[in-house]
mmCIF file of N, CA and C in Angstrom:
data_model
loop_
_atom_site.group_PDB
_atom_site.id
_atom_site.type_symbol
_atom_site.label_atom_id
_atom_site.label_comp_id
_atom_site.label_asym_id
_atom_site.label_seq_id
_atom_site.Cartn_x
_atom_site.Cartn_y
_atom_site.Cartn_z
ATOM 1 N N UNK A 131 0.824 -1.183 0.000
ATOM 2 C CA UNK A 131 0.000 0.000 0.000
ATOM 3 C C UNK A 131 0.878 1.260 0.000
ATOM 4 N N UNK A 132 1.920 1.247 0.836
ATOM 5 C CA UNK A 132 2.807 2.396 0.915
ATOM 6 C C UNK A 132 3.540 2.590 -0.415
ATOM 7 N N UNK A 133 3.970 1.490 -1.032
ATOM 8 C CA UNK A 133 4.664 1.580 -2.315
ATOM 9 C C UNK A 133 3.728 2.137 -3.376
ATOM 10 N N UNK A 134 2.489 1.699 -3.380
ATOM 11 C CA UNK A 134 1.527 2.179 -4.375
ATOM 12 C C UNK A 134 1.260 3.671 -4.205
ATOM 13 N N UNK A 135 1.107 4.126 -2.984
ATOM 14 C CA UNK A 135 0.863 5.549 -2.731
ATOM 15 C C UNK A 135 2.094 6.373 -3.125
ATOM 16 N N UNK A 136 3.287 5.897 -2.731
ATOM 17 C CA UNK A 136 4.514 6.603 -3.095
ATOM 18 C C UNK A 136 4.673 6.675 -4.603
ATOM 19 N N UNK A 137 4.412 5.559 -5.277
ATOM 20 C CA UNK A 137 4.539 5.522 -6.734
ATOM 21 C C UNK A 137 3.528 6.454 -7.396
ATOM 22 N N UNK A 138 2.300 6.496 -6.898
ATOM 23 C CA UNK A 138 1.279 7.350 -7.498
ATOM 24 C C UNK A 138 1.626 8.832 -7.336
ATOM 25 N N UNK A 139 2.051 9.214 -6.156
ATOM 26 C CA UNK A 139 2.430 10.612 -5.926
ATOM 27 C C UNK A 139 3.654 10.976 -6.758
ATOM 28 N N UNK A 140 4.633 10.082 -6.763
ATOM 29 C CA UNK A 140 5.854 10.350 -7.532
ATOM 30 C C UNK A 140 5.560 10.433 -9.023
ATOM 31 N N UNK A 141 4.701 9.562 -9.524
ATOM 32 C CA UNK A 141 4.375 9.590 -10.947
ATOM 33 C C UNK A 141 3.644 10.878 -11.308
ATOM 34 N N UNK A 142 2.745 11.335 -10.450
ATOM 35 C CA UNK A 142 2.029 12.580 -10.706
ATOM 36 C C UNK A 142 2.993 13.762 -10.767
ATOM 37 N N UNK A 143 3.914 13.834 -9.803
ATOM 38 C CA UNK A 143 4.897 14.916 -9.804
ATOM 39 C C UNK A 143 5.773 14.849 -11.051
ATOM 40 N N UNK A 144 6.235 13.654 -11.376
ATOM 41 C CA UNK A 144 7.124 13.483 -12.520
ATOM 42 C C UNK A 144 6.418 13.793 -13.826
ATOM 43 N N UNK A 145 5.202 13.332 -13.989
ATOM 44 C CA UNK A 145 4.473 13.532 -15.241
ATOM 45 C C UNK A 145 4.185 15.006 -15.479
ATOM 46 N N UNK A 146 3.907 15.746 -14.409
ATOM 47 C CA UNK A 146 3.637 17.166 -14.563
ATOM 48 C C UNK A 146 4.912 17.976 -14.794
ATOM 49 N N UNK A 147 6.055 17.427 -14.406
ATOM 50 C CA UNK A 147 7.311 18.146 -14.564
ATOM 51 C C UNK A 147 7.812 18.088 -15.999
ATOM 52 N N UNK A 148 8.025 16.891 -16.527
ATOM 53 C CA UNK A 148 8.542 16.751 -17.884
ATOM 54 C C UNK A 148 8.298 15.335 -18.380
ATOM 55 N N UNK A 149 8.068 15.204 -19.662
ATOM 56 C CA UNK A 149 7.786 13.892 -20.240
ATOM 57 C C UNK A 149 9.019 12.991 -20.190
ATOM 58 N N UNK A 150 10.221 13.550 -20.372
ATOM 59 C CA UNK A 150 11.424 12.722 -20.348
ATOM 60 C C UNK A 150 11.725 12.187 -18.948
ATOM 61 N N UNK A 151 11.183 12.846 -17.937
ATOM 62 C CA UNK A 151 11.405 12.388 -16.570
ATOM 63 C C UNK A 151 10.605 11.133 -16.264
ATOM 64 N N UNK A 152 9.528 10.895 -17.017
ATOM 65 C CA UNK A 152 8.707 9.710 -16.787
ATOM 66 C C UNK A 152 9.513 8.446 -17.058
ATOM 67 N N UNK A 153 10.364 8.475 -18.080
ATOM 68 C CA UNK A 153 11.186 7.309 -18.389
ATOM 69 C C UNK A 153 12.134 6.996 -17.229
ATOM 70 N N UNK A 154 12.702 8.018 -16.614
ATOM 71 C CA UNK A 154 13.564 7.815 -15.455
ATOM 72 C C UNK A 154 12.798 7.269 -14.266
ATOM 73 N N UNK A 155 11.581 7.776 -14.077
ATOM 74 C CA UNK A 155 10.730 7.305 -12.988
ATOM 75 C C UNK A 155 10.387 5.828 -13.170
ATOM 76 N N UNK A 156 9.949 5.457 -14.374
ATOM 77 C CA UNK A 156 9.543 4.075 -14.620
ATOM 78 C C UNK A 156 10.730 3.119 -14.532
ATOM 79 N N UNK A 157 11.898 3.562 -15.016
ATOM 80 C CA UNK A 157 13.092 2.729 -14.883
ATOM 81 C C UNK A 157 13.471 2.510 -13.431
ATOM 82 N N UNK A 158 13.402 3.566 -12.637
ATOM 83 C CA UNK A 158 13.720 3.452 -11.215
ATOM 84 C C UNK A 158 12.715 2.573 -10.491
ATOM 85 N N UNK A 159 11.452 2.706 -10.837
ATOM 86 C CA UNK A 159 10.423 1.870 -10.220
ATOM 87 C C UNK A 159 10.636 0.408 -10.560
ATOM 88 N N UNK A 160 10.994 0.122 -11.804
ATOM 89 C CA UNK A 160 11.230 -1.263 -12.224
ATOM 90 C C UNK A 160 12.440 -1.856 -11.502
ATOM 91 N N UNK A 161 13.530 -1.113 -11.456
ATOM 92 C CA UNK A 161 14.746 -1.619 -10.813
ATOM 93 C C UNK A 161 14.517 -1.830 -9.319
ATOM 94 N N UNK A 162 13.970 -0.831 -8.646
ATOM 95 C CA UNK A 162 13.774 -0.932 -7.203
ATOM 96 C C UNK A 162 12.712 -1.956 -6.838
ATOM 97 N N UNK A 163 11.649 -2.013 -7.612
ATOM 98 C CA UNK A 163 10.597 -2.991 -7.336
ATOM 99 C C UNK A 163 11.073 -4.417 -7.524
ATOM 100 N N UNK A 164 11.819 -4.662 -8.595
ATOM 101 C CA UNK A 164 12.354 -6.003 -8.846
ATOM 102 C C UNK A 164 13.320 -6.418 -7.742
ATOM 103 N N UNK A 165 14.267 -5.540 -7.422
ATOM 104 C CA UNK A 165 15.263 -5.863 -6.391
ATOM 105 C C UNK A 165 14.603 -6.014 -5.017
ATOM 106 N N UNK A 166 13.684 -5.128 -4.697
ATOM 107 C CA UNK A 166 13.013 -5.209 -3.400
ATOM 108 C C UNK A 166 12.127 -6.428 -3.273
ATOM 109 N N UNK A 167 11.447 -6.776 -4.365
ATOM 110 C CA UNK A 167 10.588 -7.970 -4.339
ATOM 111 C C UNK A 167 11.381 -9.243 -4.143
ATOM 112 N N UNK A 168 12.490 -9.360 -4.851
ATOM 113 C CA UNK A 168 13.320 -10.553 -4.698
ATOM 114 C C UNK A 168 14.025 -10.594 -3.344
ATOM 115 N N UNK A 169 14.315 -9.442 -2.784
ATOM 116 C CA UNK A 169 14.981 -9.400 -1.481
ATOM 117 C C UNK A 169 14.048 -9.794 -0.345
ATOM 118 N N UNK A 170 12.752 -9.681 -0.539
ATOM 119 C CA UNK A 170 11.816 -10.074 0.519
ATOM 120 C C UNK A 170 11.629 -11.588 0.610
ATOM 121 N N UNK A 171 12.034 -12.314 -0.415
ATOM 122 C CA UNK A 171 11.850 -13.770 -0.416
ATOM 123 C C UNK A 171 12.566 -14.443 0.762
ATOM 124 N N UNK A 172 13.855 -14.131 1.048
ATOM 125 C CA UNK A 172 14.494 -14.774 2.212
ATOM 126 C C UNK A 172 13.823 -14.438 3.545
ATOM 127 N N UNK A 173 13.309 -13.222 3.658
ATOM 128 C CA UNK A 173 12.639 -12.851 4.915
ATOM 129 C C UNK A 173 11.347 -13.642 5.087
ATOM 130 N N UNK A 174 10.550 -13.747 4.035
ATOM 131 C CA UNK A 174 9.314 -14.519 4.130
ATOM 132 C C UNK A 174 9.602 -16.000 4.352
ATOM 133 N N UNK A 175 10.677 -16.502 3.767
ATOM 134 C CA UNK A 175 11.075 -17.895 4.003
ATOM 135 C C UNK A 175 11.439 -18.090 5.472
ATOM 136 N N UNK A 176 12.180 -17.147 6.031
ATOM 137 C CA UNK A 176 12.574 -17.260 7.428
ATOM 138 C C UNK A 176 11.365 -17.217 8.346
ATOM 139 N N UNK A 177 10.415 -16.377 8.044
ATOM 140 C CA UNK A 177 9.225 -16.263 8.882
ATOM 141 C C UNK A 177 8.426 -17.559 8.865
ATOM 142 N N UNK A 178 8.274 -18.161 7.684
ATOM 143 C CA UNK A 178 7.408 -19.327 7.583
ATOM 144 C C UNK A 178 8.098 -20.650 7.888
ATOM 145 N N UNK A 179 9.408 -20.764 7.625
ATOM 146 C CA UNK A 179 10.058 -22.071 7.766
ATOM 147 C C UNK A 179 11.175 -22.111 8.805
ATOM 148 N N UNK A 180 11.979 -21.082 8.901
ATOM 149 C CA UNK A 180 13.146 -21.082 9.792
ATOM 150 C C UNK A 180 13.170 -19.822 10.650
ATOM 151 N N UNK A 181 12.327 -19.738 11.668
ATOM 152 C CA UNK A 181 12.262 -18.511 12.471
ATOM 153 C C UNK A 181 13.581 -18.146 13.158
ATOM 154 N N UNK A 182 14.411 -19.134 13.457
ATOM 155 C CA UNK A 182 15.665 -18.836 14.130
ATOM 156 C C UNK A 182 16.702 -18.197 13.199
ATOM 157 N N UNK A 183 16.468 -18.249 11.894
ATOM 158 C CA UNK A 183 17.388 -17.659 10.923
ATOM 159 C C UNK A 183 16.926 -16.295 10.399
ATOM 160 N N UNK A 184 15.953 -15.688 11.049
ATOM 161 C CA UNK A 184 15.388 -14.437 10.553
ATOM 162 C C UNK A 184 16.436 -13.331 10.458
ATOM 163 N N UNK A 185 17.285 -13.215 11.462
ATOM 164 C CA UNK A 185 18.275 -12.126 11.458
ATOM 165 C C UNK A 185 19.293 -12.295 10.344
ATOM 166 N N UNK A 186 19.829 -13.483 10.168
ATOM 167 C CA UNK A 186 20.850 -13.686 9.145
ATOM 168 C C UNK A 186 20.245 -13.607 7.743
ATOM 169 N N UNK A 187 19.017 -14.078 7.577
ATOM 170 C CA UNK A 187 18.382 -14.004 6.264
ATOM 171 C C UNK A 187 17.942 -12.577 5.932
ATOM 172 N N UNK A 188 17.637 -11.774 6.932
ATOM 173 C CA UNK A 188 17.326 -10.373 6.641
ATOM 174 C C UNK A 188 18.597 -9.624 6.232
ATOM 175 N N UNK A 189 19.737 -10.005 6.792
ATOM 176 C CA UNK A 189 21.008 -9.446 6.352
ATOM 177 C C UNK A 189 21.306 -9.874 4.908
ATOM 178 N N UNK A 190 21.055 -11.136 4.600
ATOM 179 C CA UNK A 190 21.240 -11.623 3.229
ATOM 180 C C UNK A 190 20.301 -10.905 2.268
ATOM 181 N N UNK A 191 19.082 -10.619 2.712
ATOM 182 C CA UNK A 191 18.123 -9.902 1.864
ATOM 183 C C UNK A 191 18.626 -8.502 1.543
ATOM 184 N N UNK A 192 19.260 -7.856 2.504
ATOM 185 C CA UNK A 192 19.842 -6.537 2.237
ATOM 186 C C UNK A 192 20.939 -6.594 1.193
ATOM 187 N N UNK A 193 21.763 -7.613 1.257
ATOM 188 C CA UNK A 193 22.813 -7.789 0.259
ATOM 189 C C UNK A 193 22.250 -8.085 -1.120
ATOM 190 N N UNK A 194 21.221 -8.922 -1.166
ATOM 191 C CA UNK A 194 20.566 -9.245 -2.439
ATOM 192 C C UNK A 194 19.962 -7.986 -3.046
ATOM 193 N N UNK A 195 19.262 -7.204 -2.223
ATOM 194 C CA UNK A 195 18.632 -5.981 -2.709
ATOM 195 C C UNK A 195 19.666 -5.004 -3.247
ATOM 196 N N UNK A 196 20.763 -4.839 -2.523
ATOM 197 C CA UNK A 196 21.812 -3.915 -2.952
ATOM 198 C C UNK A 196 22.451 -4.365 -4.259
ATOM 199 N N UNK A 197 22.799 -5.637 -4.371
ATOM 200 C CA UNK A 197 23.432 -6.140 -5.593
ATOM 201 C C UNK A 197 22.499 -6.061 -6.797
ATOM 202 N N UNK A 198 21.238 -6.422 -6.609
ATOM 203 C CA UNK A 198 20.297 -6.351 -7.723
ATOM 204 C C UNK A 198 20.017 -4.907 -8.133
ATOM 205 N N UNK A 199 19.979 -3.998 -7.179
ATOM 206 C CA UNK A 199 19.776 -2.594 -7.510
ATOM 207 C C UNK A 199 20.964 -2.046 -8.299
ATOM 208 N N UNK A 200 22.171 -2.356 -7.864
ATOM 209 C CA UNK A 200 23.348 -1.894 -8.601
ATOM 210 C C UNK A 200 23.383 -2.490 -10.004
ATOM 211 N N UNK A 201 23.080 -3.780 -10.126
ATOM 212 C CA UNK A 201 23.055 -4.419 -11.443
ATOM 213 C C UNK A 201 21.986 -3.790 -12.336
ATOM 214 N N UNK A 202 20.833 -3.484 -11.770
ATOM 215 C CA UNK A 202 19.772 -2.838 -12.537
ATOM 216 C C UNK A 202 20.144 -1.439 -12.973
ATOM 217 N N UNK A 203 20.801 -0.686 -12.100
ATOM 218 C CA UNK A 203 21.233 0.672 -12.446
ATOM 219 C C UNK A 203 22.238 0.627 -13.593
ATOM 220 N N UNK A 204 23.203 -0.260 -13.501
ATOM 221 C CA UNK A 204 24.209 -0.376 -14.562
ATOM 222 C C UNK A 204 23.552 -0.787 -15.875
ATOM 223 N N UNK A 205 22.627 -1.747 -15.803
ATOM 224 C CA UNK A 205 21.948 -2.215 -17.015
ATOM 225 C C UNK A 205 21.142 -1.097 -17.662
ATOM 226 N N UNK A 206 20.359 -0.387 -16.878
ATOM 227 C CA UNK A 206 19.543 0.703 -17.418
ATOM 228 C C UNK A 206 20.430 1.800 -18.006
ATOM 229 N N UNK A 207 21.498 2.145 -17.304
ATOM 230 C CA UNK A 207 22.374 3.216 -17.787
ATOM 231 C C UNK A 207 23.078 2.842 -19.086
ATOM 232 N N UNK A 208 23.409 1.573 -19.263
ATOM 233 C CA UNK A 208 24.103 1.154 -20.469
ATOM 234 C C UNK A 208 23.180 0.905 -21.654
ATOM 235 N N UNK A 209 21.966 0.458 -21.397
ATOM 236 C CA UNK A 209 21.098 0.022 -22.486
ATOM 237 C C UNK A 209 19.974 0.981 -22.856
ATOM 238 N N UNK A 210 19.648 1.922 -21.992
ATOM 239 C CA UNK A 210 18.494 2.776 -22.231
ATOM 240 C C UNK A 210 18.946 4.234 -22.287
ATOM 241 N N UNK A 211 18.413 4.969 -23.227
ATOM 242 C CA UNK A 211 18.651 6.408 -23.292
ATOM 243 C C UNK A 211 17.727 7.067 -22.274
ATOM 244 N N UNK A 212 18.292 7.479 -21.146
ATOM 245 C CA UNK A 212 17.481 7.922 -20.013
ATOM 246 C C UNK A 212 18.105 9.172 -19.399
ATOM 247 N N UNK A 213 17.285 9.977 -18.765
ATOM 248 C CA UNK A 213 17.781 11.135 -18.027
ATOM 249 C C UNK A 213 18.312 10.627 -16.688
ATOM 250 N N UNK A 214 19.633 10.676 -16.517
ATOM 251 C CA UNK A 214 20.261 10.070 -15.355
ATOM 252 C C UNK A 214 19.873 10.737 -14.041
ATOM 253 N N UNK A 215 19.696 12.040 -14.050
ATOM 254 C CA UNK A 215 19.353 12.738 -12.815
ATOM 255 C C UNK A 215 18.010 12.252 -12.264
ATOM 256 N N UNK A 216 16.995 12.195 -13.126
ATOM 257 C CA UNK A 216 15.689 11.705 -12.685
ATOM 258 C C UNK A 216 15.755 10.235 -12.280
ATOM 259 N N UNK A 217 16.484 9.463 -13.061
ATOM 260 C CA UNK A 217 16.585 8.030 -12.773
ATOM 261 C C UNK A 217 17.246 7.776 -11.423
ATOM 262 N N UNK A 218 18.388 8.408 -11.167
ATOM 263 C CA UNK A 218 19.080 8.194 -9.899
ATOM 264 C C UNK A 218 18.292 8.751 -8.717
ATOM 265 N N UNK A 219 17.640 9.886 -8.922
ATOM 266 C CA UNK A 219 16.835 10.458 -7.846
ATOM 267 C C UNK A 219 15.689 9.549 -7.436
ATOM 268 N N UNK A 220 14.933 9.070 -8.423
ATOM 269 C CA UNK A 220 13.810 8.194 -8.102
ATOM 270 C C UNK A 220 14.273 6.831 -7.607
ATOM 271 N N UNK A 221 15.415 6.355 -8.110
ATOM 272 C CA UNK A 221 15.946 5.082 -7.602
ATOM 273 C C UNK A 221 16.277 5.210 -6.120
ATOM 274 N N UNK A 222 16.862 6.311 -5.721
ATOM 275 C CA UNK A 222 17.179 6.526 -4.302
ATOM 276 C C UNK A 222 15.913 6.579 -3.453
ATOM 277 N N UNK A 223 14.888 7.260 -3.943
ATOM 278 C CA UNK A 223 13.630 7.349 -3.185
ATOM 279 C C UNK A 223 13.000 5.975 -3.016
ATOM 280 N N UNK A 224 12.875 5.240 -4.109
ATOM 281 C CA UNK A 224 12.247 3.920 -4.040
ATOM 282 C C UNK A 224 13.094 2.936 -3.245
ATOM 283 N N UNK A 225 14.407 3.048 -3.340
ATOM 284 C CA UNK A 225 15.289 2.175 -2.569
ATOM 285 C C UNK A 225 15.047 2.378 -1.072
ATOM 286 N N UNK A 226 14.938 3.628 -0.653
ATOM 287 C CA UNK A 226 14.705 3.909 0.764
ATOM 288 C C UNK A 226 13.330 3.446 1.231
ATOM 289 N N UNK A 227 12.320 3.617 0.387
ATOM 290 C CA UNK A 227 10.972 3.158 0.752
ATOM 291 C C UNK A 227 10.962 1.646 0.925
ATOM 292 N N UNK A 228 11.576 0.933 -0.001
ATOM 293 C CA UNK A 228 11.599 -0.525 0.085
ATOM 294 C C UNK A 228 12.468 -0.978 1.259
ATOM 295 N N UNK A 229 13.534 -0.250 1.556
ATOM 296 C CA UNK A 229 14.369 -0.569 2.707
ATOM 297 C C UNK A 229 13.569 -0.457 4.003
ATOM 298 N N UNK A 230 12.796 0.594 4.147
ATOM 299 C CA UNK A 230 11.973 0.768 5.350
ATOM 300 C C UNK A 230 10.943 -0.357 5.471
ATOM 301 N N UNK A 231 10.317 -0.715 4.361
ATOM 302 C CA UNK A 231 9.332 -1.805 4.389
ATOM 303 C C UNK A 231 10.004 -3.119 4.767
ATOM 304 N N UNK A 232 11.168 -3.378 4.207
ATOM 305 C CA UNK A 232 11.891 -4.616 4.510
ATOM 306 C C UNK A 232 12.271 -4.682 5.989
ATOM 307 N N UNK A 233 12.726 -3.574 6.539
ATOM 308 C CA UNK A 233 13.096 -3.549 7.956
ATOM 309 C C UNK A 233 11.870 -3.772 8.836
ATOM 310 N N UNK A 234 10.749 -3.155 8.472
ATOM 311 C CA UNK A 234 9.534 -3.351 9.271
ATOM 312 C C UNK A 234 9.070 -4.797 9.230
ATOM 313 N N UNK A 235 9.150 -5.427 8.073
ATOM 314 C CA UNK A 235 8.753 -6.843 7.963
ATOM 315 C C UNK A 235 9.677 -7.714 8.804
ATOM 316 N N UNK A 236 10.981 -7.457 8.728
ATOM 317 C CA UNK A 236 11.940 -8.255 9.498
ATOM 318 C C UNK A 236 11.738 -8.061 11.000
ATOM 319 N N UNK A 237 11.522 -6.828 11.436
ATOM 320 C CA UNK A 237 11.302 -6.584 12.870
ATOM 321 C C UNK A 237 10.005 -7.216 13.349
ATOM 322 N N UNK A 238 8.970 -7.146 12.538
ATOM 323 C CA UNK A 238 7.709 -7.794 12.911
ATOM 324 C C UNK A 238 7.893 -9.299 13.012
ATOM 325 N N UNK A 239 8.676 -9.864 12.098
ATOM 326 C CA UNK A 239 8.928 -11.304 12.144
ATOM 327 C C UNK A 239 9.722 -11.685 13.390
ATOM 328 N N UNK A 240 10.708 -10.867 13.759
ATOM 329 C CA UNK A 240 11.499 -11.156 14.954
ATOM 330 C C UNK A 240 10.661 -11.028 16.218
ATOM 331 N N UNK A 241 9.778 -10.032 16.265
ATOM 332 C CA UNK A 241 8.875 -9.903 17.415
ATOM 333 C C UNK A 241 7.933 -11.084 17.499
ATOM 334 N N UNK A 242 7.428 -11.526 16.364
ATOM 335 C CA UNK A 242 6.528 -12.681 16.332
ATOM 336 C C UNK A 242 7.256 -13.924 16.799
ATOM 337 N N UNK A 243 8.516 -14.089 16.387
ATOM 338 C CA UNK A 243 9.315 -15.241 16.827
ATOM 339 C C UNK A 243 9.554 -15.192 18.330
ATOM 340 N N UNK A 244 9.788 -13.989 18.884
ATOM 341 C CA UNK A 244 10.023 -13.844 20.311
ATOM 342 C C UNK A 244 8.764 -14.189 21.093
ATOM 343 N N UNK A 245 7.614 -13.745 20.593
ATOM 344 C CA UNK A 245 6.341 -14.033 21.260
ATOM 345 C C UNK A 245 6.044 -15.524 21.206
ATOM 346 N N UNK A 246 6.253 -16.148 20.051
ATOM 347 C CA UNK A 246 6.006 -17.580 19.917
ATOM 348 C C UNK A 246 6.982 -18.386 20.760
ATOM 349 N N UNK A 247 8.240 -17.932 20.857
ATOM 350 C CA UNK A 247 9.226 -18.627 21.694
ATOM 351 C C UNK A 247 8.878 -18.532 23.162
ATOM 352 N N UNK A 248 8.367 -17.382 23.595
ATOM 353 C CA UNK A 248 7.976 -17.210 24.997
ATOM 354 C C UNK A 248 6.736 -18.051 25.315
ATOM 355 N N UNK A 249 5.832 -18.202 24.361
ATOM 356 C CA UNK A 249 4.622 -18.986 24.584
ATOM 357 C C UNK A 249 4.940 -20.476 24.665
ATOM 358 N N UNK A 250 5.955 -20.917 23.920
ATOM 359 C CA UNK A 250 6.312 -22.332 23.945
ATOM 360 C C UNK A 250 7.125 -22.707 25.167
ATOM 361 N N UNK A 251 7.808 -21.740 25.772
ATOM 362 C CA UNK A 251 8.669 -22.038 26.926
ATOM 363 C C UNK A 251 7.890 -22.240 28.188
#
């Protein structure tokens, strides 16, 4: 929900600013969304199957997100004619939004594991 609201507001601002900025916005959304989506897989796996590995898998998710974002930035910059300022700006915004969501999911999972561990003891 937060990503959708952020994307809608950002797209409205970008579209009203300049048409060439939309390409940078969409590229940043694609790169950040892809990297963030794939980075959440280890966290969801830890929550559902290996609760004791939540901390290490959330660290691995951060590394996955960072590497995929860098690879996406390099790919977009080399293959697409894009306005770099808009692209890098929106990539930074979306990266931070997805980082906050990932941290909240990981912390909620760790709290849930602590509550379940206390109930079983």
